[in-house]
Amino acid sequence: MSCRKDVENEKNIEVPGMSNRAVWEVNEPKLLCFDSLIRNCQSKTVGKHFEMVMPIFELHLGNGTKAQSEQSNIKPASIPVQLSILSLLETLFSDKACPQHLFQPFTVDLIENVLMPNLVWRVGGKASSLRKVTVASLYSLLRAGGATSRALCSVAPRLLPLLKSNLDDNDASTIQIVCLSLAMIFDNLPGMLGVEPVNHLYPDLIKCLDDSNDNVRFAAIKALKSFFVAASPCHFKGTVINYMSEQILIHMDDPNEKLQYACLDLLKAALKIDHGAVVKQVEVARVSHRSVFFCCELLQHASEVERLKDFA
């Protein structure tokens, strides 16, 4: 197929199906043609002309958002069709050969009109698969740098509650990817979260440390460490930091030594929020821990931090 030259050189290209705004069905020739077009073109070429294919992603994945509101009689695409089209999007986001800055002008619309509608919890195995592929698409977009801090700041008030709801998913890999996505979002929003999102998110993030899957637990630790710098320390003071440090200390006594070191590193980050509160919790926990090694390590680090502060 010679679509690479065609897409790069033709000025007036009609994307298959755009003349008819009805959503496609499984195995419909227009869907198969679109799939072939995206998969056989260089992803860089698709990125350069993304404004031409964006309406198709919005139409089939929007579930009643602005793309579908243009025609009130448009029915939602079936989940198999949504999965097919969403997998194409994830392929584009994860392709290292495609400069992700090409997607940045579309980031807000992609997240709000294409991804977020499919993060909403719905019953059934097919809906669960759709959420998983959606989360994977968001993760690939974030990891590749396709979302700017400004765009994430714009969508965060609506995106974060949806991601939080997916922390209760039955699929461990979905929870893991959500945690890793949250970590990248928090990294892009240093000091920007207010007290309300902090209070809203911290119980569910901490709860992920109880998961039976260690991959989820390590991903949660990564998210929590980024969470600590995504808001002002004053938003964590009191009940929040006391509860969080208490729970992290429980997991620092886990039989898994790698998890113990990860929790130690996380608590070192917590010291920057409320040094005195964390030290108090460590002194209490030291009495009940099977080994005092990690508590002593943390207290020694806390003393060193205070000593250096005095010299500053």
JSON list of C-alpha atoms in Angstrom, two decimals, residues 198-208 243:
[
{"chain": "A", "resi": 198, "resn": "VAL", "atom": "CA", "xyz": [-5.58, 15.87, 48.21]},
{"chain": "A", "resi": 199, "resn": "ASN", "atom": "CA", "xyz": [-8.34, 14.82, 50.61]},
{"chain": "A", "resi": 200, "resn": "HIS", "atom": "CA", "xyz": [-10.15, 13.08, 47.78]},
{"chain": "A", "resi": 201, "resn": "LEU", "atom": "CA", "xyz": [-7.21, 11.04, 46.51]},
{"chain": "A", "resi": 202, "resn": "TYR", "atom": "CA", "xyz": [-5.02, 10.03, 49.43]},
{"chain": "A", "resi": 203, "resn": "PRO", "atom": "CA", "xyz": [-7.23, 7.26, 50.97]},
{"chain": "A", "resi": 204, "resn": "ASP", "atom": "CA", "xyz": [-7.49, 5.37, 47.67]},
{"chain": "A", "resi": 205, "resn": "LEU", "atom": "CA", "xyz": [-3.79, 5.74, 46.86]},
{"chain": "A", "resi": 206, "resn": "ILE", "atom": "CA", "xyz": [-2.83, 4.43, 50.30]},
{"chain": "A", "resi": 207, "resn": "LYS", "atom": "CA", "xyz": [-5.33, 1.58, 49.93]},
{"chain": "A", "resi": 208, "resn": "CYS", "atom": "CA", "xyz": [-3.40, 0.36, 46.87]},
{"chain": "A", "resi": 243, "resn": "TYR", "atom": "CA", "xyz": [-2.64, 8.58, 58.45]}
]
